[in-house]
Amino acid sequence: MLMKIAILRFGGSNCDLDVQKALNNLGVHAELVWYKEVLEGFDGAIIPGGFSYGDYLRAGAIAARTKIMQSVQEMAADGKPVLGICNGAQILSESNLVPGTFTLNQYPKFICKWVKLLKIGRSPFTSLSSEVVKLPIAHKEGRYVVPPRLLKELYENDQVVFKYVDDKGCPTSAANPNGSQDNIAAISNLEKNVLAMMPHPERASEKRLGSLDGNAVFESMIRYIKSL
Amino acid sequence: MLFRAEITVKLKDGMLDPEATTITKALKHLGFECRSLKQASVFELEFEADSRQNATEVAQGMCQRLLANPIIHDYSVVLE
């Protein structure tokens, strides 16, 4: 059967069309699903970036409590891949689908820049990715925070997926754009089928955008779906 | 019965608060020295509940399910 991936849309979502184009470029059918619609018959879901509900209260807080997110919870429980990008990552953390939370940057300003990321451990979203990738970030609330006792567990369970690194691939404080704990840029659930990442892979999915590294995230996700 | 509640949500002690740091610096520019500064969100609500205890539970439910993020926030509820 033809693979079908859902791209969720809330009021204030953006880069949804970019994600769709990136998937289409890889030959995959992706449908935009408005949050009031029914999420059914999809092999995976992607929550794109943006500023859902104006980032009121906390980024992602309102969207995380919408009905469609219950369907996303069910998809995740069924083992289907769920990817949250930027605001999507914030929505996943606010939904408790991944541990920890993304909050105001250490320097409390919107940052938009290219970063280098080191792939950590094994994830269905990075199986085809190089060790070090170049992707853009664009956020104000991207500082990853997790209680210290949980941080140890995240490493033991292989849930840290990307870290901000310098040109040599070292997770230095200078390479940490937002003050994230342990330079963490992407985190997964215990079962690994849910990934919350602050960088934007869809903004690095065509040569003219400056990097093709983002495609590996989508390609890995597609490969994972085929393996199910 | 109608109840009025004041819910305060603030960052847990020891959490980095970049906005508070920036505000502290701005106050310093104006000649005000602060040893510490915390900011919080205050929600003033009116809602119906069966009893005072029920009203407290409702307000706490609001905090647990939406208004606060337990990873970074503490909250308090004061009923009028």
PDB file of C-alpha atoms in Angstrom:
ATOM      1  CA  MET A   1       0.000   0.000   0.000  1.00  0.00           C
ATOM      2  CA  LEU A   2       1.120   3.521  -0.699  1.00  0.00           C
ATOM      3  CA  MET A   3       2.780   5.223   2.233  1.00  0.00           C
ATOM      4  CA  LYS A   4       0.961   8.256   3.607  1.00  0.00           C
ATOM      5  CA  ILE A   5       2.394  10.743   6.083  1.00  0.00           C
ATOM      6  CA  ALA A   6       0.305  13.392   7.850  1.00  0.00           C
ATOM      7  CA  ILE A   7       1.544  16.934   8.359  1.00  0.00           C
ATOM      8  CA  LEU A   8      -0.463  18.566  11.132  1.00  0.00           C
ATOM      9  CA  ARG A   9      -1.542  22.188  10.887  1.00  0.00           C
ATOM     10  CA  PHE A  10      -2.568  24.441  13.735  1.00  0.00           C
ATOM     11  CA  GLY A  11      -3.332  28.131  13.648  1.00  0.00           C
ATOM     12  CA  GLY A  12       0.154  29.628  13.344  1.00  0.00           C
ATOM     13  CA  SER A  13       1.931  26.577  11.913  1.00  0.00           C
ATOM     14  CA  ASN A  14       4.563  27.265   9.289  1.00  0.00           C
ATOM     15  CA  CYS A  15       7.042  25.297   7.188  1.00  0.00           C
ATOM     16  CA  ASP A  16       4.187  22.795   6.723  1.00  0.00           C
ATOM     17  CA  LEU A  17       4.384  23.217   2.944  1.00  0.00           C
ATOM     18  CA  ASP A  18       8.174  22.976   3.095  1.00  0.00           C
ATOM     19  CA  VAL A  19       7.906  19.625   4.896  1.00  0.00           C
ATOM     20  CA  GLN A  20       5.383  18.459   2.314  1.00  0.00           C
ATOM     21  CA  LYS A  21       7.690  19.469  -0.531  1.00  0.00           C
ATOM     22  CA  ALA A  22      10.666  17.746   1.078  1.00  0.00           C
ATOM     23  CA  LEU A  23       8.646  14.530   1.387  1.00  0.00           C
ATOM     24  CA  ASN A  24       7.274  14.844  -2.146  1.00  0.00           C
ATOM     25  CA  ASN A  25      10.829  15.275  -3.422  1.00  0.00           C
ATOM     26  CA  LEU A  26      11.548  11.893  -1.843  1.00  0.00           C
ATOM     27  CA  GLY A  27       8.545  10.392  -3.607  1.00  0.00           C
ATOM     28  CA  VAL A  28       6.325  10.163  -0.539  1.00  0.00           C
ATOM     29  CA  HIS A  29       2.706  11.246  -0.350  1.00  0.00           C
ATOM     30  CA  ALA A  30       2.158  13.725   2.468  1.00  0.00           C
ATOM     31  CA  GLU A  31      -1.192  15.238   3.414  1.00  0.00           C
ATOM     32  CA  LEU A  32      -1.796  18.443   5.316  1.00  0.00           C
ATOM     33  CA  VAL A  33      -4.221  17.789   8.161  1.00  0.00           C
ATOM     34  CA  TRP A  34      -5.960  20.719   9.877  1.00  0.00           C
ATOM     35  CA  TYR A  35      -6.189  20.169  13.633  1.00  0.00           C
ATOM     36  CA  LYS A  36      -9.984  19.937  13.548  1.00  0.00           C
ATOM     37  CA  GLU A  37      -9.895  17.092  11.032  1.00  0.00           C
ATOM     38  CA  VAL A  38      -9.662  13.389  11.829  1.00  0.00           C
ATOM     39  CA  LEU A  39      -6.185  11.878  11.840  1.00  0.00           C
ATOM     40  CA  GLU A  40      -6.746   8.438  10.411  1.00  0.00           C
ATOM     41  CA  GLY A  41      -5.064   6.018   8.015  1.00  0.00           C
ATOM     42  CA  PHE A  42      -1.578   7.514   8.193  1.00  0.00           C
ATOM     43  CA  ASP A  43       1.717   5.668   8.546  1.00  0.00           C
ATOM     44  CA  GLY A  44       3.414   8.509  10.371  1.00  0.00           C
ATOM     45  CA  ALA A  45       2.911  12.111  11.431  1.00  0.00           C
ATOM     46  CA  ILE A  46       4.999  15.263  11.339  1.00  0.00           C
ATOM     47  CA  ILE A  47       4.230  18.343  13.408  1.00  0.00           C
ATOM     48  CA  PRO A  48       5.903  21.280  11.687  1.00  0.00           C
ATOM     49  CA  GLY A  49       7.301  24.490  13.086  1.00  0.00           C
ATOM     50  CA  GLY A  50       5.660  27.838  13.595  1.00  0.00           C
ATOM     51  CA  PHE A  51       4.027  29.701  16.404  1.00  0.00           C
ATOM     52  CA  SER A  52       0.861  27.742  17.129  1.00  0.00           C
ATOM     53  CA  TYR A  53      -1.635  29.858  19.048  1.00  0.00           C
ATOM     54  CA  GLY A  54       0.849  32.714  19.126  1.00  0.00           C
ATOM     55  CA  ASP A  55       3.068  30.810  21.581  1.00  0.00           C
ATOM     56  CA  TYR A  56       0.588  31.962  24.247  1.00  0.00           C
ATOM     57  CA  LEU A  57       1.224  30.623  27.764  1.00  0.00           C
ATOM     58  CA  ARG A  58       4.216  28.530  26.641  1.00  0.00           C
ATOM     59  CA  ALA A  59       5.299  27.546  23.136  1.00  0.00           C
ATOM     60  CA  GLY A  60       3.270  24.484  22.129  1.00  0.00           C
ATOM     61  CA  ALA A  61       1.153  24.443  25.298  1.00  0.00           C
ATOM     62  CA  ILE A  62      -2.215  25.133  23.684  1.00  0.00           C
ATOM     63  CA  ALA A  63      -1.725  22.936  20.605  1.00  0.00           C
ATOM     64  CA  ALA A  64      -0.633  20.060  22.856  1.00  0.00           C
ATOM     65  CA  ARG A  65      -4.089  20.055  24.437  1.00  0.00           C
ATOM     66  CA  THR A  66      -6.099  19.849  21.214  1.00  0.00           C
ATOM     67  CA  LYS A  67      -8.098  16.757  20.322  1.00  0.00           C
ATOM     68  CA  ILE A  68      -5.935  15.827  17.347  1.00  0.00           C
ATOM     69  CA  MET A  69      -3.005  15.360  19.722  1.00  0.00           C
ATOM     70  CA  GLN A  70      -4.885  12.495  21.345  1.00  0.00           C
ATOM     71  CA  SER A  71      -4.803  10.801  17.945  1.00  0.00           C
ATOM     72  CA  VAL A  72      -1.077  11.522  17.756  1.00  0.00           C
ATOM     73  CA  GLN A  73      -0.683   9.886  21.191  1.00  0.00           C
ATOM     74  CA  GLU A  74      -2.481   6.815  19.808  1.00  0.00           C
ATOM     75  CA  MET A  75      -0.272   6.733  16.702  1.00  0.00           C
ATOM     76  CA  ALA A  76       2.794   6.921  18.930  1.00  0.00           C
ATOM     77  CA  ALA A  77       1.442   4.142  21.146  1.00  0.00           C
ATOM     78  CA  ASP A  78       0.955   2.023  18.003  1.00  0.00           C
ATOM     79  CA  GLY A  79       4.659   2.420  17.244  1.00  0.00           C
ATOM     80  CA  LYS A  80       4.185   4.705  14.253  1.00  0.00           C
ATOM     81  CA  PRO A  81       6.824   7.411  13.783  1.00  0.00           C
ATOM     82  CA  VAL A  82       5.972  10.913  14.978  1.00  0.00           C
ATOM     83  CA  LEU A  83       8.372  13.765  14.232  1.00  0.00           C
ATOM     84  CA  GLY A  84       8.075  17.213  15.808  1.00  0.00           C
ATOM     85  CA  ILE A  85      10.131  20.022  14.298  1.00  0.00           C
ATOM     86  CA  CYS A  86      10.752  23.255  16.244  1.00  0.00           C
ATOM     87  CA  ASN A  87       7.255  24.284  17.414  1.00  0.00           C
ATOM     88  CA  GLY A  88       6.319  20.660  16.718  1.00  0.00           C
ATOM     89  CA  ALA A  89       9.041  19.594  19.166  1.00  0.00           C
ATOM     90  CA  GLN A  90       7.655  22.005  21.751  1.00  0.00           C
ATOM     91  CA  ILE A  91       4.167  20.542  21.194  1.00  0.00           C
ATOM     92  CA  LEU A  92       5.503  16.996  21.687  1.00  0.00           C
ATOM     93  CA  SER A  93       7.227  17.929  24.944  1.00  0.00           C
ATOM     94  CA  GLU A  94       4.099  19.747  26.157  1.00  0.00           C
ATOM     95  CA  SER A  95       2.179  16.555  25.299  1.00  0.00           C
ATOM     96  CA  ASN A  96       4.609  14.514  27.437  1.00  0.00           C
ATOM     97  CA  LEU A  97       5.415  12.415  24.381  1.00  0.00           C
ATOM     98  CA  VAL A  98       9.097  13.138  24.982  1.00  0.00           C
ATOM     99  CA  PRO A  99      10.788  13.872  28.314  1.00  0.00           C
ATOM    100  CA  GLY A 100      11.894  17.357  29.349  1.00  0.00           C
ATOM    101  CA  THR A 101      10.803  20.674  27.926  1.00  0.00           C
ATOM    102  CA  PHE A 102      11.945  23.439  25.582  1.00  0.00           C
ATOM    103  CA  THR A 103      11.911  26.860  27.169  1.00  0.00           C
ATOM    104  CA  LEU A 104      13.195  30.413  26.672  1.00  0.00           C
ATOM    105  CA  ASN A 105      16.710  30.641  25.180  1.00  0.00           C
ATOM    106  CA  GLN A 106      19.515  31.515  27.568  1.00  0.00           C
ATOM    107  CA  TYR A 107      19.886  34.804  25.720  1.00  0.00           C
ATOM    108  CA  PRO A 108      16.168  35.549  25.527  1.00  0.00           C
ATOM    109  CA  LYS A 109      15.991  36.363  21.844  1.00  0.00           C
ATOM    110  CA  PHE A 110      14.848  34.699  18.626  1.00  0.00           C
ATOM    111  CA  ILE A 111      17.792  32.965  16.946  1.00  0.00           C
ATOM    112  CA  CYS A 112      17.873  32.045  13.271  1.00  0.00           C
ATOM    113  CA  LYS A 113      21.145  30.492  12.128  1.00  0.00           C
ATOM    114  CA  TRP A 114      22.850  27.400  10.775  1.00  0.00           C
ATOM    115  CA  VAL A 115      24.155  24.952  13.342  1.00  0.00           C
ATOM    116  CA  LYS A 116      26.218  21.784  13.290  1.00  0.00           C
ATOM    117  CA  LEU A 117      24.722  18.751  14.964  1.00  0.00           C
ATOM    118  CA  LEU A 118      26.282  15.501  16.082  1.00  0.00           C
ATOM    119  CA  LYS A 119      24.231  12.346  15.775  1.00  0.00           C
ATOM    120  CA  ILE A 120      24.117  10.522  19.106  1.00  0.00           C
ATOM    121  CA  GLY A 121      23.141   6.890  19.518  1.00  0.00           C
ATOM    122  CA  ARG A 122      20.659   5.071  17.333  1.00  0.00           C
ATOM    123  CA  SER A 123      17.326   6.473  16.233  1.00  0.00           C
ATOM    124  CA  PRO A 124      14.877   5.502  13.463  1.00  0.00           C
ATOM    125  CA  PHE A 125      15.059   9.142  12.383  1.00  0.00           C
ATOM    126  CA  THR A 126      18.837   9.205  11.887  1.00  0.00           C
ATOM    127  CA  SER A 127      19.671   5.738  10.571  1.00  0.00           C
ATOM    128  CA  LEU A 128      20.636   7.229   7.189  1.00  0.00           C
ATOM    129  CA  SER A 129      22.182  10.424   8.548  1.00  0.00           C
ATOM    130  CA  SER A 130      25.871  11.343   8.601  1.00  0.00           C
ATOM    131  CA  GLU A 131      27.588  11.719  11.960  1.00  0.00           C
ATOM    132  CA  VAL A 132      27.684  15.515  11.709  1.00  0.00           C
ATOM    133  CA  VAL A 133      24.947  17.433   9.885  1.00  0.00           C
ATOM    134  CA  LYS A 134      24.277  21.082   9.117  1.00  0.00           C
ATOM    135  CA  LEU A 135      20.734  22.318   9.721  1.00  0.00           C
ATOM    136  CA  PRO A 136      19.158  25.689  10.518  1.00  0.00           C
ATOM    137  CA  ILE A 137      17.484  26.595  13.800  1.00  0.00           C
ATOM    138  CA  ALA A 138      14.871  29.341  14.181  1.00  0.00           C
ATOM    139  CA  HIS A 139      13.430  29.684  17.654  1.00  0.00           C
ATOM    140  CA  LYS A 140      13.133  31.703  20.825  1.00  0.00           C
ATOM    141  CA  GLU A 141      12.116  28.866  23.118  1.00  0.00           C
ATOM    142  CA  GLY A 142      14.514  26.070  22.285  1.00  0.00           C
ATOM    143  CA  ARG A 143      16.559  25.640  25.461  1.00  0.00           C
ATOM    144  CA  TYR A 144      16.176  22.023  26.437  1.00  0.00           C
ATOM    145  CA  VAL A 145      15.628  21.483  30.159  1.00  0.00           C
ATOM    146  CA  VAL A 146      15.305  18.174  31.942  1.00  0.00           C
ATOM    147  CA  PRO A 147      15.617  17.328  35.649  1.00  0.00           C
ATOM    148  CA  PRO A 148      19.200  16.086  36.347  1.00  0.00           C
ATOM    149  CA  ARG A 149      18.041  12.671  37.584  1.00  0.00           C
ATOM    150  CA  LEU A 150      16.257  12.133  34.258  1.00  0.00           C
ATOM    151  CA  LEU A 151      19.220  13.247  32.168  1.00  0.00           C
ATOM    152  CA  LYS A 152      21.202  10.168  33.177  1.00  0.00           C
ATOM    153  CA  GLU A 153      18.322   7.944  32.162  1.00  0.00           C
ATOM    154  CA  LEU A 154      18.108   9.649  28.761  1.00  0.00           C
ATOM    155  CA  TYR A 155      21.683   8.599  28.021  1.00  0.00           C
ATOM    156  CA  GLU A 156      21.225   5.112  29.446  1.00  0.00           C
ATOM    157  CA  ASN A 157      18.160   4.651  27.258  1.00  0.00           C
ATOM    158  CA  ASP A 158      19.777   6.177  24.171  1.00  0.00           C
ATOM    159  CA  GLN A 159      17.150   8.941  23.880  1.00  0.00           C
ATOM    160  CA  VAL A 160      19.475  11.842  23.041  1.00  0.00           C
ATOM    161  CA  VAL A 161      19.482  12.047  19.241  1.00  0.00           C
ATOM    162  CA  PHE A 162      21.279  15.270  18.218  1.00  0.00           C
ATOM    163  CA  LYS A 163      23.633  17.629  20.028  1.00  0.00           C
ATOM    164  CA  TYR A 164      24.827  21.093  19.021  1.00  0.00           C
ATOM    165  CA  VAL A 165      28.542  20.873  18.205  1.00  0.00           C
ATOM    166  CA  ASP A 166      31.363  23.027  16.864  1.00  0.00           C
ATOM    167  CA  ASP A 167      33.192  22.505  13.565  1.00  0.00           C
ATOM    168  CA  LYS A 168      35.285  19.766  15.158  1.00  0.00           C
ATOM    169  CA  GLY A 169      32.193  17.912  16.288  1.00  0.00           C
ATOM    170  CA  CYS A 170      32.630  18.824  19.973  1.00  0.00           C
ATOM    171  CA  PRO A 171      29.610  19.816  22.100  1.00  0.00           C
ATOM    172  CA  THR A 172      31.213  22.978  23.502  1.00  0.00           C
ATOM    173  CA  SER A 173      29.340  25.749  25.282  1.00  0.00           C
ATOM    174  CA  ALA A 174      30.292  28.118  22.448  1.00  0.00           C
ATOM    175  CA  ALA A 175      28.510  25.786  20.016  1.00  0.00           C
ATOM    176  CA  ASN A 176      25.396  25.733  22.183  1.00  0.00           C
ATOM    177  CA  PRO A 177      23.111  28.364  20.612  1.00  0.00           C
ATOM    178  CA  ASN A 178      20.423  28.510  23.288  1.00  0.00           C
ATOM    179  CA  GLY A 179      21.819  27.149  26.551  1.00  0.00           C
ATOM    180  CA  SER A 180      20.265  23.693  26.157  1.00  0.00           C
ATOM    181  CA  GLN A 181      21.211  21.203  28.815  1.00  0.00           C
ATOM    182  CA  ASP A 182      24.161  19.125  27.586  1.00  0.00           C
ATOM    183  CA  ASN A 183      23.848  20.813  24.145  1.00  0.00           C
ATOM    184  CA  ILE A 184      20.784  18.633  23.442  1.00  0.00           C
ATOM    185  CA  ALA A 185      18.966  19.597  20.216  1.00  0.00           C
ATOM    186  CA  ALA A 186      16.771  16.524  19.703  1.00  0.00           C
ATOM    187  CA  ILE A 187      15.271  14.012  22.067  1.00  0.00           C
ATOM    188  CA  SER A 188      13.192  10.882  21.587  1.00  0.00           C
ATOM    189  CA  ASN A 189      10.767   8.869  23.670  1.00  0.00           C
ATOM    190  CA  LEU A 190      11.836   5.617  25.297  1.00  0.00           C
ATOM    191  CA  GLU A 191      10.494   3.568  22.371  1.00  0.00           C
ATOM    192  CA  LYS A 192      12.380   5.804  19.863  1.00  0.00           C
ATOM    193  CA  ASN A 193       9.434   6.269  17.487  1.00  0.00           C
ATOM    194  CA  VAL A 194       8.778   9.859  18.609  1.00  0.00           C
ATOM    195  CA  LEU A 195      11.414  12.504  17.935  1.00  0.00           C
ATOM    196  CA  ALA A 196      11.348  16.148  19.027  1.00  0.00           C
ATOM    197  CA  MET A 197      13.987  18.243  17.295  1.00  0.00           C
ATOM    198  CA  MET A 198      14.520  22.006  17.360  1.00  0.00           C
ATOM    199  CA  PRO A 199      16.496  22.261  14.062  1.00  0.00           C
ATOM    200  CA  HIS A 200      14.578  22.337  10.774  1.00  0.00           C
ATOM    201  CA  PRO A 201      15.447  19.429   8.434  1.00  0.00           C
ATOM    202  CA  GLU A 202      12.989  20.673   5.780  1.00  0.00           C
ATOM    203  CA  ARG A 203      14.962  23.908   5.507  1.00  0.00           C
ATOM    204  CA  ALA A 204      17.971  21.841   4.464  1.00  0.00           C
ATOM    205  CA  SER A 205      16.313  19.607   1.921  1.00  0.00           C
ATOM    206  CA  GLU A 206      17.392  21.138  -1.379  1.00  0.00           C
ATOM    207  CA  LYS A 207      20.784  22.187  -2.692  1.00  0.00           C
ATOM    208  CA  ARG A 208      19.672  25.782  -3.226  1.00  0.00           C
ATOM    209  CA  LEU A 209      18.777  26.035   0.485  1.00  0.00           C
ATOM    210  CA  GLY A 210      22.411  25.547   1.465  1.00  0.00           C
ATOM    211  CA  SER A 211      22.346  21.992   2.761  1.00  0.00           C
ATOM    212  CA  LEU A 212      20.799  18.637   1.900  1.00  0.00           C
ATOM    213  CA  ASP A 213      21.452  17.122   5.323  1.00  0.00           C
ATOM    214  CA  GLY A 214      17.834  17.389   6.426  1.00  0.00           C
ATOM    215  CA  ASN A 215      16.694  14.825   3.876  1.00  0.00           C
ATOM    216  CA  ALA A 216      18.365  12.042   5.865  1.00  0.00           C
ATOM    217  CA  VAL A 217      15.882  12.609   8.715  1.00  0.00           C
ATOM    218  CA  PHE A 218      12.922  12.133   6.371  1.00  0.00           C
ATOM    219  CA  GLU A 219      14.600   9.265   4.487  1.00  0.00           C
ATOM    220  CA  SER A 220      15.317   7.495   7.774  1.00  0.00           C
ATOM    221  CA  MET A 221      11.703   7.975   8.842  1.00  0.00           C
ATOM    222  CA  ILE A 222      10.501   6.553   5.511  1.00  0.00           C
ATOM    223  CA  ARG A 223      12.830   3.577   5.837  1.00  0.00           C
ATOM    224  CA  TYR A 224      11.517   2.975   9.345  1.00  0.00           C
ATOM    225  CA  ILE A 225       7.908   2.992   8.109  1.00  0.00           C
ATOM    226  CA  LYS A 226       8.820   0.466   5.395  1.00  0.00           C
ATOM    227  CA  SER A 227      10.373  -1.775   8.054  1.00  0.00           C
ATOM    228  CA  LEU A 228       7.195  -1.881  10.169  1.00  0.00           C
TER     229      LEU A 228
ATOM    230  CA  MET B   1     -21.221  28.965  44.153  1.00  0.00           C
ATOM    231  CA  LEU B   2     -19.002  31.482  42.444  1.00  0.00           C
ATOM    232  CA  PHE B   3     -15.357  31.424  43.466  1.00  0.00           C
ATOM    233  CA  ARG B   4     -12.539  33.773  42.701  1.00  0.00           C
ATOM    234  CA  ALA B   5      -9.061  32.318  42.510  1.00  0.00           C
ATOM    235  CA  GLU B   6      -5.666  33.834  42.059  1.00  0.00           C
ATOM    236  CA  ILE B   7      -3.230  31.357  40.541  1.00  0.00           C
ATOM    237  CA  THR B   8       0.468  32.197  40.496  1.00  0.00           C
ATOM    238  CA  VAL B   9       2.818  30.236  38.263  1.00  0.00           C
ATOM    239  CA  LYS B  10       6.544  30.840  38.536  1.00  0.00           C
ATOM    240  CA  LEU B  11       9.793  29.125  37.683  1.00  0.00           C
ATOM    241  CA  LYS B  12      11.080  26.663  40.252  1.00  0.00           C
ATOM    242  CA  ASP B  13      13.899  27.872  42.496  1.00  0.00           C
ATOM    243  CA  GLY B  14      17.255  27.517  40.790  1.00  0.00           C
ATOM    244  CA  MET B  15      15.819  27.549  37.257  1.00  0.00           C
ATOM    245  CA  LEU B  16      17.560  29.875  34.851  1.00  0.00           C
ATOM    246  CA  ASP B  17      15.312  32.871  34.124  1.00  0.00           C
ATOM    247  CA  PRO B  18      16.837  34.857  31.234  1.00  0.00           C
ATOM    248  CA  GLU B  19      14.041  37.449  31.281  1.00  0.00           C
ATOM    249  CA  ALA B  20      14.519  38.119  34.986  1.00  0.00           C
ATOM    250  CA  THR B  21      18.268  38.540  34.393  1.00  0.00           C
ATOM    251  CA  THR B  22      17.582  41.064  31.639  1.00  0.00           C
ATOM    252  CA  ILE B  23      15.074  42.962  33.798  1.00  0.00           C
ATOM    253  CA  THR B  24      17.550  43.022  36.696  1.00  0.00           C
ATOM    254  CA  LYS B  25      20.183  44.561  34.404  1.00  0.00           C
ATOM    255  CA  ALA B  26      17.714  47.153  33.116  1.00  0.00           C
ATOM    256  CA  LEU B  27      16.814  48.136  36.670  1.00  0.00           C
ATOM    257  CA  LYS B  28      20.513  48.506  37.403  1.00  0.00           C
ATOM    258  CA  HIS B  29      20.852  50.937  34.497  1.00  0.00           C
ATOM    259  CA  LEU B  30      18.166  53.008  36.214  1.00  0.00           C
ATOM    260  CA  GLY B  31      20.069  52.956  39.495  1.00  0.00           C
ATOM    261  CA  PHE B  32      18.092  50.186  41.226  1.00  0.00           C
ATOM    262  CA  GLU B  33      20.261  47.401  42.593  1.00  0.00           C
ATOM    263  CA  CYS B  34      18.441  44.109  43.141  1.00  0.00           C
ATOM    264  CA  ARG B  35      19.969  41.123  44.880  1.00  0.00           C
ATOM    265  CA  SER B  36      17.345  38.931  43.350  1.00  0.00           C
ATOM    266  CA  LEU B  37      14.346  39.281  41.095  1.00  0.00           C
ATOM    267  CA  LYS B  38      11.681  36.783  40.176  1.00  0.00           C
ATOM    268  CA  GLN B  39       8.801  37.187  37.822  1.00  0.00           C
ATOM    269  CA  ALA B  40       5.622  35.166  37.734  1.00  0.00           C
ATOM    270  CA  SER B  41       2.396  34.820  35.793  1.00  0.00           C
ATOM    271  CA  VAL B  42      -0.753  35.580  37.737  1.00  0.00           C
ATOM    272  CA  PHE B  43      -4.131  34.276  36.578  1.00  0.00           C
ATOM    273  CA  GLU B  44      -7.260  35.781  38.130  1.00  0.00           C
ATOM    274  CA  LEU B  45     -10.224  33.517  37.575  1.00  0.00           C
ATOM    275  CA  GLU B  46     -13.894  33.328  38.427  1.00  0.00           C
ATOM    276  CA  PHE B  47     -15.669  30.005  38.169  1.00  0.00           C
ATOM    277  CA  GLU B  48     -18.522  27.971  39.615  1.00  0.00           C
ATOM    278  CA  ALA B  49     -17.832  25.091  41.998  1.00  0.00           C
ATOM    279  CA  ASP B  50     -19.835  23.048  44.494  1.00  0.00           C
ATOM    280  CA  SER B  51     -17.678  23.804  47.487  1.00  0.00           C
ATOM    281  CA  ARG B  52     -14.493  25.477  48.547  1.00  0.00           C
ATOM    282  CA  GLN B  53     -12.658  22.190  48.437  1.00  0.00           C
ATOM    283  CA  ASN B  54     -14.016  21.460  44.980  1.00  0.00           C
ATOM    284  CA  ALA B  55     -12.949  24.934  43.835  1.00  0.00           C
ATOM    285  CA  THR B  56      -9.410  24.307  45.078  1.00  0.00           C
ATOM    286  CA  GLU B  57      -9.303  20.993  43.234  1.00  0.00           C
ATOM    287  CA  VAL B  58     -10.565  22.590  40.032  1.00  0.00           C
ATOM    288  CA  ALA B  59      -7.943  25.346  40.223  1.00  0.00           C
ATOM    289  CA  GLN B  60      -5.187  22.826  40.900  1.00  0.00           C
ATOM    290  CA  GLY B  61      -6.410  20.760  37.979  1.00  0.00           C
ATOM    291  CA  MET B  62      -6.075  23.814  35.746  1.00  0.00           C
ATOM    292  CA  CYS B  63      -2.468  24.213  36.882  1.00  0.00           C
ATOM    293  CA  GLN B  64      -1.588  20.564  36.449  1.00  0.00           C
ATOM    294  CA  ARG B  65      -3.202  20.230  33.041  1.00  0.00           C
ATOM    295  CA  LEU B  66      -2.400  23.539  31.384  1.00  0.00           C
ATOM    296  CA  LEU B  67      -1.298  26.613  33.294  1.00  0.00           C
ATOM    297  CA  ALA B  68       1.972  25.227  34.681  1.00  0.00           C
ATOM    298  CA  ASN B  69       4.624  22.920  33.265  1.00  0.00           C
ATOM    299  CA  PRO B  70       5.673  20.697  36.194  1.00  0.00           C
ATOM    300  CA  ILE B  71       9.202  20.333  34.823  1.00  0.00           C
ATOM    301  CA  ILE B  72       9.990  24.014  35.278  1.00  0.00           C
ATOM    302  CA  HIS B  73       7.154  25.600  37.281  1.00  0.00           C
ATOM    303  CA  ASP B  74       5.766  25.782  40.808  1.00  0.00           C
ATOM    304  CA  TYR B  75       2.269  27.102  41.299  1.00  0.00           C
ATOM    305  CA  SER B  76       0.086  28.332  44.112  1.00  0.00           C
ATOM    306  CA  VAL B  77      -3.667  28.787  44.373  1.00  0.00           C
ATOM    307  CA  VAL B  78      -5.348  31.391  46.582  1.00  0.00           C
ATOM    308  CA  LEU B  79      -9.124  31.259  46.814  1.00  0.00           C
ATOM    309  CA  GLU B  80     -11.063  34.333  47.804  1.00  0.00           C
TER     310      GLU B  80
END
